[in-house]
Amino acid sequence: MDQKLQMLLDTVRKLIRRGAYPHITKVLAKSHPADIAHLFRYLDLKEQRILFNLLADPEISAYVLSELDHATGAQLLEQIDKETITEVLQEMPYDDAVDIIRNMPEELAEEVLQSMEVEHSEEIEELLKYDEDTAGGIMATEIFSLREEMTVREAIEAVQGAEDIEMVFYLYVTDEYNHLVGVLSLRQLLTVPPTARLKDIMTADVISVRTDIDQEEVAHLVAKYNILAIPVVDEGNKLMGIITVDDVIDVMREEATEDIYKMAGSSDEELLYGYKSFKIARLRLPWLITNLFGGVITGYLMWLFKATLEEVIALISFIPVITGMGGNVGGQSATIVVRGFATGRVDVSTMRQVFLKELRVGVIMGVVCGTTIGLVAFFWHHNPYLGLVVGLAMVTAMSVAATMGVVAPFFFKRVGVDPAIASTPFVQTANDITGILIYFGTATLFLSYLR
Amino acid sequence: MDQKLQMLLDTVRKLIRRGAYPHITKVLAKSHPADIAHLFRYLDLKEQRILFNLLADPEISAYVLSELDHATGAQLLEQIDKETITEVLQEMPYDDAVDIIRNMPEELAEEVLQSMEVEHSEEIEELLKYDEDTAGGIMATEIFSLREEMTVREAIEAVQGAEDIEMVFYLYVTDEYNHLVGVLSLRQLLTVPPTARLKDIMTADVISVRTDIDQEEVAHLVAKYNILAIPVVDEGNKLMGIITVDDVIDVMREEATEDIYKMAGSSDEELLYGYKSFKIARLRLPWLITNLFGGVITGYLMWLFKATLEEVIALISFIPVITGMGGNVGGQSATIVVRGFATGRVDVSTMRQVFLKELRVGVIMGVVCGTTIGLVAFFWHHNPYLGLVVGLAMVTAMSVAATMGVVAPFFFKRVGVDPAIASTPFVQTANDITGILIYFGTATLFLSYLR
């Protein structure tokens, strides 16, 4: 957080504690809307409610809501009166308004939609049809487009007359049926004769996406082609909306956070719950319970080998390190594959290569760690055979773990389970089990030398 | 990967195997440069070398290099003759060329710089002064700016005359000393009288960054203010360059991948090594060796409790689950904090809140898991005291683990160690140790009831 924001945050917090509301209103009036929106992220829900109520200008309220996650946004809106809700929502870009309405109680949402001006509510109801995570769900519908038969002079006049299109960088060109047929830049308009027709100067090769494309796919395309906006068309190539790069940034950030959280058995929905401990616990528990039963199975296997263990009690000293290292290496491989899926670096066509690479790397690292732990075992318990057993078990466990870390995500992807969620607990449990089996298996085999 | 690209990849691979090089040249000529660049990501270094040599147009070579990571780019360039290297680098935006030159052997870099036209080499040497991860290191220096005394008519003429500035969305305005004083949009120019002076119509409130600001900070600003480009100024507010949102997307993607990899004790530098197993193993080993010694310490503690264990062998059945669950919960908390640092949701001002939240969540989840495992222990070994010991140990271990997962990243951040790298191994080892101590401590305390 930068210093300016930190100061603003400290001031606002202090004033909220003191209940000095008129003072806060003054501070807010002097702040950039983006800073105010940013501020909300650091406040708890109670503080957010107070501050939101103090925003006098519906335009700023709208801005703040656009920047917050939509569930929080819906919660903040619910506490104010319906007329203001309607007013604020009408100030927002349709795509953001839709996301907030989705998160409202159904009854309130209906009421609000009915009290809106028809032109607004129609647009919003149109957008509500699209799935939240698709191009249709994130596109802005306030598009400025030009007809292909227009002349350059007419186009410039249209640009001059258009309101609220600060962010025009690409001018999309359509035919009489609103089919997307080309694209122009504003600068291009300035460098050609005013009488030229758009269809003769436009670039006919436009990259566009369909409304039902997944938002992650949209982010990939925008990043790949380095474009600032991508037009969205329906199945008949009619221009429906536009997705700008700032929405794409939000998508990318969300998806990265989602993946990171998922791999730790957490969930990005947690953010929505803020400090509600019970709800958060409920989100995380299924993953933990899965791991719990994995741990019980591992424990059961150890129990089966208790005769071996009772004979050579020294074996217990290396249980944590054998299972731990297997888990670590498997976790590394799984992370590389899962993140590779997300960035597009890993897919079915490279599976064999990735598998062989991770196997080689696993063997190399296994030999290094196996030798180290073998020597530790030898010098600690003064038994060269124990060193051998522990070392061998380590090499095998780490090599198996590395390949398991590759196979598991591919398997889960194949059967349609999200590899980011399922891979870590599976890989960890599987490696604990194979680690214990390999370790005690080897030990039982060499039992007469270990005694 | 989309179908079109998959087909292209399959075709090119097949042709490379067959050595049908003239055929490949034809295929490449028909493909979009972005697709060709994307293709390179899926090829191994040998295939990349072959394909890169077949690119006939230096402009396309330049495009491909801009999209690849810079170390690979440097490796690909080294194999071709110096004149072509110079030619290709001159086709690239300066910021990308600089990054590639940084990755070349010093001698070759010097030679290439000397053979360049002076205007290019001067720009590049200027940029080489900035640190790679700062605003100066990623900015483009080919900026188009206007003087504040210009009239709108003059400004439009300047825009019409400027070459190669397809991507103009903001027009930056400077004073006679090249100080950044304002900003305009192209559309604004079209809607005001041609005789107006820029200084009277421009927005004087420009968000800019200094050359030495970290690139991650730049990404945050661009995302926060939803802007498409940010001007870069030196310490005297002189306009030095511009960073566009497509560069920011690359930064964000890099940083997210870096964080994810680091938390698994891997490194994003791995990508540079592709399939070189020994180099990759060397990158990952330090983290694993740290964990290895953590595991040995845990094992040593178990060894100290061997008397307890020999008396009540049933205790071994729950070692994996107690240490495992502590590691899981600690890992979740650590992940949430580390990712929170990156996205700005967590910082020192919210530390206490996050700590208390994770503690509460940890206790709740601990009670659920502790009850479960206590019942399992009771029914399995028919001993209510064992159930009690295991359950109690689980609740305590999980609660401690949850808070450790919060404290560790904050501590590492405070002492200047990257929390993404250090947190997981530390939290895991610390939790194994506390888990074992709590478990065997409780067991030793209740020893007479367990026998």
XYZ file of N, CA and C in Angstrom, chain A residues 1-2 4 6 9 13 32 34-35 38 41-42 44 63 67 156 159-160 162-163 165-166 169 185-187 190-191 220 223-226 228 245-246 248-249 252-253 256-257 260-261 264-266 270-271 274-275 277-278 280-281 284-285 287-289 291-293 295-296 298-300 302-303 306 309-310 313-314 316-317 320-321 325 328-329 331-333 335-336 339 343-345 347 349-350 353-354 357-358 360-361 364-365 368-369 372-373 376 380-381 394 398 428, chain B residues 1-2 4 6 9 13 32 34-35 38 41-42 44 63 67 156 159-160 162-163 165-166 169 185-187 190-191 220 223-226 228 245-246 248-249 252-253 256-257 260-261 264-266 270-271 274-275 277-278 280-281 284-285 287-289 291-293 295-296 298-300 302-303 306 309-310 313-314 316-317 320-321 325 328-329 331-333 335-336 339 343-345 347 349-350 353-354 357-358 360-361 364-365 368-369 372-373 376 380-381 394 398 428:
672
model
N 0.855 -1.202 0.000
C 0.000 0.000 0.000
C 0.883 1.242 0.000
N 0.535 2.231 -0.801
C 1.369 3.426 -0.794
C 1.041 4.313 0.414
N 0.260 7.469 0.764
C -0.898 8.355 0.718
C -2.146 7.604 1.180
N -2.227 4.838 2.916
C -2.077 4.457 4.327
C -2.543 5.601 5.231
N -6.261 5.880 5.068
C -6.851 4.782 5.825
C -6.819 5.067 7.323
N -10.157 5.562 9.593
C -10.381 4.647 10.718
C -10.566 5.426 12.023
N -9.458 10.951 -4.492
C -9.699 10.360 -5.808
C -10.633 9.154 -5.631
N -10.771 6.393 -7.067
C -10.039 5.123 -7.050
C -9.434 4.870 -5.681
N -8.987 5.930 -5.018
C -8.429 5.765 -3.674
C -9.517 5.367 -2.687
N -10.294 1.827 -3.213
C -9.202 1.008 -2.711
C -9.269 0.879 -1.196
N -11.193 -1.958 0.533
C -10.604 -3.276 0.636
C -9.997 -3.543 2.003
N -9.573 -2.465 2.661
C -8.854 -2.643 3.925
C -9.765 -2.509 5.141
N -13.189 -3.516 7.472
C -14.071 -4.647 7.686
C -15.505 -4.212 7.337
N -18.817 3.969 -8.547
C -17.408 3.675 -8.822
C -16.854 2.695 -7.797
N -15.506 -1.479 -8.188
C -14.173 -1.960 -7.851
C -14.183 -3.050 -6.786
N -15.904 10.913 -38.216
C -15.328 11.866 -37.260
C -16.432 12.638 -36.555
N -17.891 10.507 -33.910
C -17.010 10.438 -32.741
C -17.161 11.704 -31.905
N -17.203 12.846 -32.599
C -17.339 14.114 -31.873
C -18.653 14.195 -31.116
N -20.444 11.642 -29.988
C -20.694 10.573 -29.006
C -20.301 11.031 -27.608
N -21.135 10.651 -26.640
C -20.823 11.024 -25.267
C -20.209 9.842 -24.541
N -17.532 8.291 -24.277
C -16.712 7.229 -24.846
C -15.246 7.619 -24.758
N -14.868 8.069 -23.587
C -13.472 8.380 -23.282
C -12.531 7.307 -23.800
N -10.521 3.281 -28.363
C -9.210 3.128 -28.991
C -9.369 2.414 -30.312
N -8.595 2.530 -36.265
C -8.170 3.298 -35.097
C -8.543 4.758 -35.345
N -8.699 5.479 -34.244
C -9.086 6.879 -34.350
C -8.040 7.651 -35.154
N -6.777 7.290 -34.947
C -5.701 7.983 -35.645
C -5.805 7.768 -37.164
N -7.803 10.192 -38.987
C -7.215 11.510 -39.184
C -6.233 11.559 -40.342
N -5.802 10.390 -40.813
C -4.728 10.381 -41.812
C -5.201 9.984 -43.200
N -6.556 -14.923 -22.264
C -5.438 -15.461 -23.037
C -5.299 -14.776 -24.383
N -4.022 -11.183 -24.065
C -2.597 -11.184 -23.741
C -1.771 -11.617 -24.938
N -2.279 -12.595 -25.664
C -1.523 -13.138 -26.785
C -1.372 -12.126 -27.914
N -2.458 -11.464 -28.247
C -2.399 -10.539 -29.382
C -2.069 -9.112 -28.954
N -1.817 -8.902 -27.659
C -1.491 -7.560 -27.170
C -2.499 -6.515 -27.619
N -6.016 -4.063 -26.845
C -6.533 -3.307 -25.711
C -8.013 -3.569 -25.471
N -9.261 -4.163 -21.789
C -8.150 -4.823 -21.136
C -8.194 -4.666 -19.611
N -8.827 -3.608 -19.112
C -8.860 -3.464 -17.647
C -9.749 -4.532 -17.008
N -9.922 -7.476 -18.321
C -9.092 -8.660 -18.470
C -8.088 -8.766 -17.326
N -7.559 -7.632 -16.912
C -6.621 -7.626 -15.790
C -7.303 -8.181 -14.546
N -7.565 -11.931 -14.895
C -6.298 -12.627 -14.699
C -5.908 -12.685 -13.232
N -6.139 -11.578 -12.548
C -5.781 -11.528 -11.139
C -6.640 -12.508 -10.331
N -5.579 -16.164 -11.071
C -4.324 -16.536 -10.436
C -4.549 -16.775 -8.945
N -5.292 -15.857 -8.308
C -5.578 -16.008 -6.886
C -6.353 -17.296 -6.645
N -4.049 -20.299 -6.804
C -3.155 -20.383 -5.652
C -3.929 -20.871 -4.432
N -5.102 -20.295 -4.223
C -5.914 -20.688 -3.070
C -6.347 -22.142 -3.167
N -3.998 -24.824 -2.116
C -3.804 -24.964 -0.677
C -5.100 -25.432 -0.013
N -6.066 -25.851 -0.818
C -7.302 -26.367 -0.257
C -8.153 -25.283 0.346
N -7.903 -24.058 -0.085
C -8.690 -22.955 0.394
C -9.585 -22.543 -0.775
N -13.569 -17.332 0.017
C -13.271 -16.872 1.367
C -13.269 -15.367 1.467
N -12.745 -14.738 0.415
C -12.624 -13.291 0.436
C -13.980 -12.642 0.644
N -14.871 -12.414 4.308
C -14.109 -11.533 5.174
C -13.703 -12.202 6.462
N -14.357 -11.805 7.532
C -13.936 -12.316 8.830
C -14.964 -13.257 9.458
N -15.694 -16.485 10.491
C -14.872 -17.679 10.689
C -15.594 -18.980 10.368
N -16.878 -19.092 10.755
C -17.565 -20.367 10.569
C -17.749 -20.679 9.086
N -15.910 -19.591 6.644
C -14.598 -19.901 6.068
C -14.207 -21.333 6.419
N -14.405 -21.698 7.686
C -14.058 -23.057 8.112
C -14.820 -24.076 7.272
N -13.177 -24.618 3.942
C -11.897 -25.302 3.908
C -11.982 -26.749 4.379
N -13.027 -27.083 5.178
C -13.039 -28.385 5.828
C -13.081 -29.603 4.894
N -11.698 -30.312 2.139
C -10.346 -30.645 1.691
C -9.549 -31.238 2.851
N -9.701 -30.640 4.041
C -8.950 -31.104 5.198
C -9.410 -32.492 5.630
N -10.734 -32.710 5.560
C -11.258 -34.022 5.970
C -10.736 -35.106 5.015
N -7.877 -35.044 3.495
C -6.513 -35.285 3.925
C -6.467 -36.065 5.225
N -7.458 -35.801 6.091
C -7.514 -36.495 7.378
C -7.616 -37.995 7.159
N -8.501 -38.379 6.255
C -8.661 -39.807 6.040
C -7.461 -40.397 5.316
N -4.471 -39.420 5.941
C -3.524 -39.602 7.043
C -3.829 -40.842 7.869
N -5.138 -41.121 8.031
C -5.526 -42.312 8.787
C -5.077 -43.579 8.055
N -2.533 -43.833 6.006
C -1.092 -43.935 6.197
C -0.775 -44.508 7.573
N -1.492 -43.992 8.589
C -1.281 -44.482 9.944
C -1.608 -45.961 10.074
N -2.662 -46.374 9.365
C -3.055 -47.779 9.410
C -1.947 -48.667 8.830
N 1.240 -47.970 8.800
C 2.319 -48.020 9.774
C 2.004 -49.028 10.867
N 0.730 -49.038 11.231
C 0.262 -49.973 12.244
C 0.492 -51.417 11.800
N 3.881 -52.649 12.503
C 4.351 -52.363 13.864
C 5.332 -53.411 14.393
N 8.625 -52.303 13.269
C 8.976 -51.094 14.000
C 9.396 -51.425 15.435
N 8.677 -52.374 16.041
C 9.019 -52.736 17.418
C 10.402 -53.398 17.489
N 13.362 -49.966 16.506
C 12.709 -48.714 16.867
C 13.381 -47.505 16.183
N 14.654 -47.666 15.809
C 15.370 -46.579 15.131
C 14.655 -46.143 13.850
N 11.711 -45.306 13.388
C 10.770 -44.184 13.521
C 11.441 -42.839 13.228
N 12.748 -42.754 13.465
C 13.419 -41.456 13.288
C 13.311 -40.929 11.860
N 9.124 -39.154 9.379
C 8.701 -37.827 8.920
C 9.452 -37.369 7.668
N 10.738 -37.698 7.617
C 11.507 -37.183 6.496
C 11.156 -37.906 5.198
N 9.405 -35.564 2.396
C 10.090 -35.241 1.149
C 9.299 -35.703 -0.059
N 6.779 -33.127 -0.651
C 7.346 -31.898 -1.208
C 7.606 -32.005 -2.705
N 8.280 -33.091 -3.090
C 8.625 -33.246 -4.506
C 7.357 -33.395 -5.340
N 4.480 -32.267 -4.620
C 3.845 -30.955 -4.645
C 4.477 -30.035 -5.679
N 5.782 -30.061 -5.791
C 6.464 -29.240 -6.799
C 6.000 -29.612 -8.203
N 6.043 -30.921 -8.497
C 5.644 -31.355 -9.841
C 4.197 -30.973 -10.117
N 2.420 -28.582 -8.826
C 2.300 -27.134 -8.992
C 2.709 -26.711 -10.396
N 3.814 -27.278 -10.866
C 4.303 -26.909 -12.189
C 3.288 -27.289 -13.263
N -0.082 -25.008 -12.798
C 0.152 -23.639 -13.276
C 0.399 -23.658 -14.788
N -1.365 -21.291 -17.665
C -0.677 -20.364 -18.563
C -0.562 -20.924 -19.972
N -0.954 -22.170 -20.163
C -0.890 -22.746 -21.501
C 0.453 -23.366 -21.851
N 1.360 -23.449 -20.878
C 2.668 -24.024 -21.177
C 2.648 -25.542 -21.188
N 0.244 -29.008 -21.786
C -1.028 -29.633 -22.175
C -0.760 -31.051 -22.647
N -0.260 -32.455 -25.334
C 0.782 -32.715 -26.322
C 2.174 -32.733 -25.697
N 2.333 -32.111 -24.530
C 3.660 -32.103 -23.903
C 3.714 -33.013 -22.675
N 6.740 -35.427 -22.381
C 7.984 -34.703 -22.108
C 8.061 -34.261 -20.653
N 6.943 -33.682 -20.163
C 6.928 -33.195 -18.788
C 7.113 -34.356 -17.819
N 10.725 -35.432 -17.864
C 11.572 -34.437 -17.224
C 11.441 -34.515 -15.708
N 10.205 -34.542 -15.225
C 10.012 -34.573 -13.770
C 10.591 -35.859 -13.179
N 13.226 -37.544 -14.343
C 14.691 -37.358 -14.289
C 15.066 -36.455 -13.122
N 14.356 -35.314 -13.017
C 14.653 -34.371 -11.944
C 14.430 -35.041 -10.585
N 17.337 -37.425 -9.824
C 18.549 -36.675 -9.462
C 18.434 -36.153 -8.025
N 17.292 -35.503 -7.738
C 17.131 -34.934 -6.397
C 17.034 -36.043 -5.363
N 20.524 -37.214 -4.441
C 21.184 -36.253 -3.544
C 20.614 -36.374 -2.126
N 19.279 -36.318 -2.014
C 18.659 -36.366 -0.684
C 18.832 -37.743 -0.051
N 22.321 -38.022 1.351
C 22.423 -37.217 2.572
C 21.784 -37.936 3.752
N 20.523 -38.365 3.566
C 19.804 -38.947 4.698
C 20.403 -40.314 5.069
N 23.263 -39.527 7.260
C 22.759 -39.118 8.570
C 22.370 -40.362 9.383
N 24.217 -41.562 12.800
C 23.368 -41.412 13.979
C 23.228 -42.749 14.718
N 22.797 -43.785 13.959
C 22.494 -45.056 14.619
C 23.614 -46.091 14.449
N 14.383 -43.379 0.239
C 14.245 -41.968 -0.130
C 14.309 -41.778 -1.648
N 11.043 -40.449 -3.647
C 11.056 -39.153 -4.339
C 10.815 -39.315 -5.837
N -0.450 -35.779 -2.013
C 0.123 -35.888 -0.680
C -0.196 -37.237 -0.033
N -4.929 -24.664 -25.190
C -4.476 -24.294 -26.541
C -5.648 -24.467 -27.509
N -5.838 -23.486 -28.391
C -6.959 -23.640 -29.313
C -6.602 -24.585 -30.456
N -6.716 -24.353 -33.721
C -5.929 -23.854 -34.847
C -4.443 -23.981 -34.532
N -3.086 -25.893 -32.252
C -2.720 -27.307 -32.110
C -2.382 -27.904 -33.467
N 0.909 -26.579 -34.651
C 1.985 -27.210 -33.889
C 2.271 -28.609 -34.429
N 5.778 -29.692 -36.171
C 6.573 -30.773 -35.579
C 6.857 -31.871 -36.586
N -0.252 -16.041 -38.573
C -0.199 -14.773 -37.837
C 1.059 -14.768 -36.959
N 1.604 -13.612 -34.118
C 1.312 -13.983 -32.728
C 1.204 -15.490 -32.570
N 0.660 -16.164 -33.597
C 0.566 -17.618 -33.541
C 1.947 -18.253 -33.616
N 3.551 -17.851 -30.353
C 2.938 -18.742 -29.386
C 3.448 -20.178 -29.560
N 6.525 -21.489 -27.672
C 6.408 -21.913 -26.283
C 6.314 -23.418 -26.125
N 5.767 -24.077 -27.154
C 5.511 -25.506 -27.032
C 6.635 -26.349 -27.605
N 10.703 -27.637 -27.962
C 11.907 -27.669 -27.149
C 12.982 -26.838 -27.857
N 9.330 -9.992 -33.598
C 8.056 -10.195 -32.897
C 8.108 -11.437 -32.019
N 8.019 -11.881 -27.643
C 7.028 -12.653 -26.913
C 7.646 -13.767 -26.076
N -3.166 18.037 -33.980
C -3.731 17.053 -34.912
C -2.776 16.796 -36.053
N -0.121 14.501 -34.899
C -0.594 13.121 -34.835
C -0.628 12.507 -36.229
N -1.113 13.297 -37.197
C -1.187 12.779 -38.562
C 0.194 12.463 -39.116
N 2.926 11.662 -37.371
C 3.713 10.698 -36.603
C 3.571 9.303 -37.189
N 4.679 8.583 -37.229
C 4.644 7.232 -37.770
C 4.613 6.240 -36.634
N 2.696 5.020 -34.509
C 2.126 5.184 -33.177
C 0.672 4.724 -33.179
N 0.495 3.532 -33.723
C -0.808 2.871 -33.724
C -1.478 2.960 -32.364
N -3.294 6.296 -27.188
C -4.612 6.473 -26.584
C -4.589 7.686 -25.714
N -6.870 13.120 -24.523
C -7.187 11.966 -25.358
C -7.352 12.456 -26.789
N -7.132 11.521 -27.707
C -7.224 11.875 -29.119
C -8.626 12.403 -29.429
N -9.621 11.788 -28.800
C -10.981 12.197 -29.051
C -11.226 13.630 -28.592
N -10.608 16.240 -31.053
C -11.587 16.381 -32.124
C -12.807 17.186 -31.696
N -12.956 17.383 -30.399
C -14.198 18.003 -29.946
C -14.014 19.430 -29.442
N 0.119 -2.614 -10.065
C -0.947 -2.271 -9.114
C -1.623 -0.961 -9.480
N -3.798 -1.284 -12.608
C -5.023 -2.027 -12.307
C -5.968 -1.175 -11.466
N -5.393 -0.423 -10.537
C -6.213 0.364 -9.618
C -6.954 1.483 -10.336
N -6.239 2.210 -11.190
C -6.863 3.358 -11.850
C -7.492 2.999 -13.188
N -7.439 1.702 -13.561
C -8.014 1.289 -14.843
C -7.510 2.115 -16.004
N -4.825 2.681 -19.369
C -4.270 1.840 -20.421
C -2.785 2.036 -20.592
N -0.499 -1.146 -21.065
C -1.147 -2.168 -20.272
C -0.767 -3.584 -20.705
N -0.366 -3.758 -21.960
C 0.018 -5.108 -22.371
C 1.309 -5.551 -21.687
N 2.009 -4.567 -18.705
C 1.559 -4.798 -17.334
C 0.968 -6.203 -17.191
N 0.243 -6.633 -18.225
C -0.318 -7.982 -18.189
C 0.802 -9.012 -18.081
N 2.078 -9.004 -14.530
C 1.181 -9.649 -13.579
C 1.219 -11.157 -13.703
N 1.278 -11.622 -14.941
C 1.294 -13.057 -15.160
C 2.589 -13.661 -14.606
N 2.511 -13.681 -10.745
C 1.632 -14.710 -10.189
C 2.304 -16.078 -10.297
N 2.874 -16.363 -11.468
C 3.548 -17.646 -11.660
C 4.708 -17.777 -10.687
N 3.456 -18.616 -7.228
C 2.963 -19.987 -7.122
C 4.136 -20.960 -7.077
N 5.090 -20.752 -7.959
C 6.256 -21.644 -8.013
C 7.062 -21.565 -6.726
N 5.983 -23.537 -3.760
C 6.223 -24.971 -3.824
C 7.726 -25.250 -3.822
N 8.517 -24.223 -3.548
C 9.965 -24.424 -3.482
C 10.572 -24.664 -4.829
N 9.873 -24.226 -5.832
C 10.396 -24.343 -7.167
C 10.780 -22.926 -7.590
N 13.078 -22.000 -13.720
C 13.029 -23.331 -14.312
C 12.605 -23.299 -15.759
N 11.660 -22.395 -16.029
C 11.110 -22.327 -17.374
C 12.218 -22.061 -18.377
N 13.949 -25.230 -19.483
C 13.189 -26.198 -20.261
C 13.356 -27.610 -19.748
N 14.119 -28.414 -20.454
C 14.218 -29.819 -20.093
C 15.595 -30.188 -19.561
N 17.500 -31.256 -16.882
C 17.155 -31.790 -15.565
C 18.129 -31.392 -14.468
N 19.448 -31.405 -14.747
C 20.405 -31.136 -13.679
C 20.280 -29.703 -13.171
N 17.626 -27.829 -13.325
C 16.363 -27.702 -12.598
C 16.504 -28.286 -11.201
N 17.146 -29.464 -11.109
C 17.331 -30.100 -9.806
C 18.118 -29.172 -8.889
N 15.918 -26.544 -7.364
C 14.931 -26.967 -6.380
C 15.550 -27.515 -5.103
N 16.801 -28.013 -5.215
C 17.381 -28.732 -4.084
C 17.530 -27.940 -2.786
N 15.766 -25.792 -1.247
C 14.510 -25.809 -0.513
C 14.246 -27.198 0.055
N 14.518 -28.229 -0.777
C 14.266 -29.596 -0.325
C 15.214 -29.982 0.807
N 16.473 -29.568 0.691
C 17.458 -29.920 1.725
C 17.061 -29.263 3.054
N 14.020 -28.651 3.994
C 12.945 -29.489 4.515
C 13.473 -30.810 5.056
N 14.519 -31.320 4.388
C 15.112 -32.590 4.798
C 15.602 -32.479 6.239
N 16.295 -31.390 6.540
C 16.811 -31.253 7.894
C 15.680 -30.970 8.886
N 12.816 -32.372 8.629
C 12.288 -33.721 8.850
C 13.152 -34.519 9.809
N 14.480 -34.318 9.716
C 15.389 -35.031 10.610
C 15.168 -34.573 12.061
N 12.367 -33.395 13.316
C 11.121 -34.020 13.751
C 11.362 -35.474 14.143
N 12.119 -36.174 13.290
C 12.426 -37.577 13.565
C 13.190 -37.731 14.874
N 14.088 -36.788 15.135
C 14.891 -36.838 16.358
C 13.978 -36.699 17.584
N 10.840 -37.555 17.732
C 10.114 -38.810 17.904
C 10.997 -39.832 18.594
N 12.249 -39.807 18.211
C 13.239 -40.714 18.796
C 13.340 -40.485 20.310
N 10.770 -42.296 22.227
C 10.619 -43.708 21.843
C 10.153 -44.582 23.007
N 6.519 -44.388 22.998
C 6.026 -45.093 21.810
C 6.114 -46.601 21.997
N 7.219 -47.072 22.599
C 7.372 -48.514 22.804
C 6.318 -49.037 23.777
N 2.320 -48.658 21.457
C 2.638 -48.690 20.024
C 1.491 -48.143 19.186
N 0.259 -48.194 19.734
C -0.895 -47.668 19.001
C -0.708 -46.195 18.627
N 1.647 -44.796 17.145
C 2.197 -44.549 15.800
C 1.098 -44.341 14.773
N -0.070 -44.944 14.979
C -1.114 -44.860 13.950
C -1.535 -43.423 13.654
N 1.149 -39.673 11.309
C 1.015 -38.988 10.012
C -0.128 -37.986 9.995
N -1.231 -38.334 10.641
C -2.393 -37.462 10.538
C -2.184 -36.175 11.356
N -1.987 -32.803 9.155
C -3.043 -31.794 9.253
C -2.480 -30.443 9.696
N -1.099 -28.902 6.687
C -2.131 -28.425 5.759
C -2.722 -27.088 6.188
N -3.120 -27.016 7.453
C -3.753 -25.791 7.940
C -2.761 -24.630 7.906
N -0.268 -24.364 5.962
C -0.064 -24.031 4.551
C -1.185 -23.147 4.021
N -2.429 -23.436 4.419
C -3.555 -22.603 3.981
C -3.382 -21.167 4.459
N -3.107 -21.015 5.762
C -2.965 -19.659 6.304
C -1.819 -18.929 5.615
N -0.568 -19.422 2.675
C -0.924 -19.104 1.293
C -1.786 -17.848 1.241
N -2.757 -17.776 2.139
C -3.663 -16.630 2.151
C -2.897 -15.344 2.437
N -0.361 -14.573 -0.673
C -1.095 -14.061 -1.826
C -1.711 -12.700 -1.489
N -1.547 -9.209 -3.687
C -2.682 -8.485 -4.237
C -2.994 -7.230 -3.436
N -2.295 -7.048 -2.317
C -2.525 -5.850 -1.514
C -3.666 -5.971 -0.522
N -4.229 -7.172 -0.376
C -5.341 -7.322 0.551
C -4.877 -7.451 1.997
N -1.779 -6.488 4.739
C -0.539 -5.800 5.068
C -0.477 -5.546 6.570
N -1.199 -3.278 8.503
C -2.328 -2.684 9.200
C -3.447 -3.689 9.478
N -3.481 -4.799 8.711
C -4.538 -5.786 8.939
C -4.001 -7.048 9.610
N -5.997 -8.430 12.622
C -7.283 -8.995 12.211
C -7.114 -10.364 11.556
N -6.131 -10.453 10.643
C -5.914 -11.710 9.933
C -5.479 -12.787 10.918
N -8.485 -13.917 12.875
C -9.398 -14.678 12.020
C -8.872 -16.100 11.798
N -7.588 -16.208 11.423
C -7.025 -17.532 11.157
C -7.015 -18.386 12.426
N -9.235 -18.187 14.904
C -10.614 -18.660 15.093
C -10.938 -19.803 14.135
N -10.595 -19.588 12.850
C -10.872 -20.616 11.846
C -10.120 -21.895 12.203
N -11.875 -23.701 15.080
C -13.120 -24.344 14.617
C -12.810 -25.623 13.853
N -11.882 -25.507 12.872
C -11.548 -26.676 12.067
C -10.863 -27.732 12.925
N -13.490 -29.738 14.777
C -14.149 -30.701 13.890
C -13.225 -31.891 13.607
N -11.997 -31.590 13.181
C -11.062 -32.672 12.841
C -10.651 -33.453 14.081
N -13.395 -35.847 15.032
C -13.410 -36.957 14.083
C -12.304 -37.957 14.406
N -11.078 -37.442 14.509
C -9.947 -38.350 14.683
C -9.991 -38.999 16.068
N -12.286 -41.876 15.690
C -11.594 -42.940 14.951
C -10.665 -43.696 15.898
N -11.100 -47.588 16.920
C -10.065 -48.451 16.353
C -9.344 -49.209 17.469
N -8.837 -48.463 18.452
C -8.012 -49.122 19.472
C -8.778 -49.370 20.775
N -4.796 -32.920 18.253
C -5.185 -32.399 16.937
C -5.692 -30.961 17.038
N -3.597 -27.972 15.277
C -4.179 -27.207 14.173
C -4.292 -25.726 14.511
N 5.972 -25.690 7.579
C 5.827 -27.136 7.600
C 6.688 -27.766 8.694
